[in-house]
mmCIF file of C-alpha atoms in Angstrom:
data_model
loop_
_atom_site.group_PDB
_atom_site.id
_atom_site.type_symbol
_atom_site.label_atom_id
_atom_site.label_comp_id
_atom_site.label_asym_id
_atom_site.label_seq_id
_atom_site.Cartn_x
_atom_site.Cartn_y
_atom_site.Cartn_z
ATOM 1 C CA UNK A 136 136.922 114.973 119.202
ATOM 2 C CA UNK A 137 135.600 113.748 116.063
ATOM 3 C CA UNK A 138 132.014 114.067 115.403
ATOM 4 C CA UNK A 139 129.316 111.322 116.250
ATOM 5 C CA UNK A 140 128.888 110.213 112.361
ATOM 6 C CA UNK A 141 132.447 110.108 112.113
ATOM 7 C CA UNK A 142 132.979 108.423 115.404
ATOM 8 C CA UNK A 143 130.735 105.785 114.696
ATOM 9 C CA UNK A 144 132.284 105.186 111.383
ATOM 10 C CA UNK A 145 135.679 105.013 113.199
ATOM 11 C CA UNK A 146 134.230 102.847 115.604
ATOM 12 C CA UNK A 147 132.680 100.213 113.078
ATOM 13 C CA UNK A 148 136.213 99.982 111.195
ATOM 14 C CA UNK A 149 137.742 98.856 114.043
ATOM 15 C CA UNK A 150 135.233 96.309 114.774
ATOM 16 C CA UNK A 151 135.565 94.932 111.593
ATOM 17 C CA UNK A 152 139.362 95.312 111.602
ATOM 18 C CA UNK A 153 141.576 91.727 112.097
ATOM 19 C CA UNK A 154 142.649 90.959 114.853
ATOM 20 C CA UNK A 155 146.438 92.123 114.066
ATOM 21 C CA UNK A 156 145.023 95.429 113.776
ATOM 22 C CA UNK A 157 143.671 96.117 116.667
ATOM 23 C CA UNK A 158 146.807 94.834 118.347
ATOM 24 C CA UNK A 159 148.756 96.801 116.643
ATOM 25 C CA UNK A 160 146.018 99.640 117.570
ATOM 26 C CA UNK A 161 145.892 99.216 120.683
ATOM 27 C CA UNK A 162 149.909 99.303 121.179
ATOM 28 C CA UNK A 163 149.923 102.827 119.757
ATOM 29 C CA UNK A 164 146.772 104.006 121.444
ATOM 30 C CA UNK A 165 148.081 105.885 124.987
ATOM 31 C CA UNK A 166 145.888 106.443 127.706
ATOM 32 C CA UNK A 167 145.911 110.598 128.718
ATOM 33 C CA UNK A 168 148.069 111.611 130.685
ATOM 34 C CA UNK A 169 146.828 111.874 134.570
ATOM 35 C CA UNK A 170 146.633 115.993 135.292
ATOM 36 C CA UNK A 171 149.174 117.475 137.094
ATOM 37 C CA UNK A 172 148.585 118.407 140.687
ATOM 38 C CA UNK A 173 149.853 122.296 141.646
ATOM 39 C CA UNK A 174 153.577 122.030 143.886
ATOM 40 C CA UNK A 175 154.345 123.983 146.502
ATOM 41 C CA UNK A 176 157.262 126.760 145.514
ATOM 42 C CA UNK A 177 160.212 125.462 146.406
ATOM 43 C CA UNK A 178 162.376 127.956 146.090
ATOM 44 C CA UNK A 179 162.899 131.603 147.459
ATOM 45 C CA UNK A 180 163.868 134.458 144.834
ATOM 46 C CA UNK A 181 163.628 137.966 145.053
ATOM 47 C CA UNK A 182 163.344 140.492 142.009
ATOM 48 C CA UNK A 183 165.095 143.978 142.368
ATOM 49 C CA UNK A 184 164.539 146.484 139.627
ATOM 50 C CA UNK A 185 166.145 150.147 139.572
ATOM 51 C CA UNK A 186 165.081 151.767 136.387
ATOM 52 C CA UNK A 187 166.054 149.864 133.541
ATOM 53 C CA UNK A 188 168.632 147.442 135.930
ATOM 54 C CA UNK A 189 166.956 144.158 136.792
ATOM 55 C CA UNK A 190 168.680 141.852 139.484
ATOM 56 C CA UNK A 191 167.801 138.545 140.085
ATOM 57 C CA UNK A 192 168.608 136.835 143.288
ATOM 58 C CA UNK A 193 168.364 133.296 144.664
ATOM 59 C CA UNK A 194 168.624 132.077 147.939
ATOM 60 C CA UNK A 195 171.721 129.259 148.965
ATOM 61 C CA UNK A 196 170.420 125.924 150.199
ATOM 62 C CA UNK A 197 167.778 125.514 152.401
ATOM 63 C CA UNK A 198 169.412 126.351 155.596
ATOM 64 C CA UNK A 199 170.075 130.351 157.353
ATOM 65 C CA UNK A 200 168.548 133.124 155.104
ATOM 66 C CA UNK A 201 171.500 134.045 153.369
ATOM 67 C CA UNK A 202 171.676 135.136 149.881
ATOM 68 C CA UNK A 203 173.753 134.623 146.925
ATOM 69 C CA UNK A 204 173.992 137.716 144.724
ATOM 70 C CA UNK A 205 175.281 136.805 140.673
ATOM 71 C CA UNK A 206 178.951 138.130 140.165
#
């Protein structure tokens, strides 16, 4: 955020900018971006570590709890 000299500085150029300008200004300008809104986990995992072995493991689908283990 630029400070309130500097803003109003910015702010008078643009006033006194033509009217092409400020088109072409306002074209580039984008609005910010809405925040993003947490999700729910979608997924199950599970994490199994034996000393330095690490497994990763993902469930299949969404129906019965079964499990897929990598090959």
């Amino acid at each position: 955020m630029p400070r309130s000299e500097i803003q109003q500085a910015l702010d008078t150029l643009h006033e006194k900018a033509p009217e092409s300008a400020r088109r072409r200004f306002a074209r580039m300008f984008r609005p910010p971006v809405a925040e993003v809104q947490p999700q729910a986990l979608r997924v199950a995992i599970a994490v199994v570590v034996r000393d330095s072995q690490v497994l990763l493991v993902c469930r299949r689908g969404d129906g019965a709890l079964s499990w897929q283990f990598p090959a």
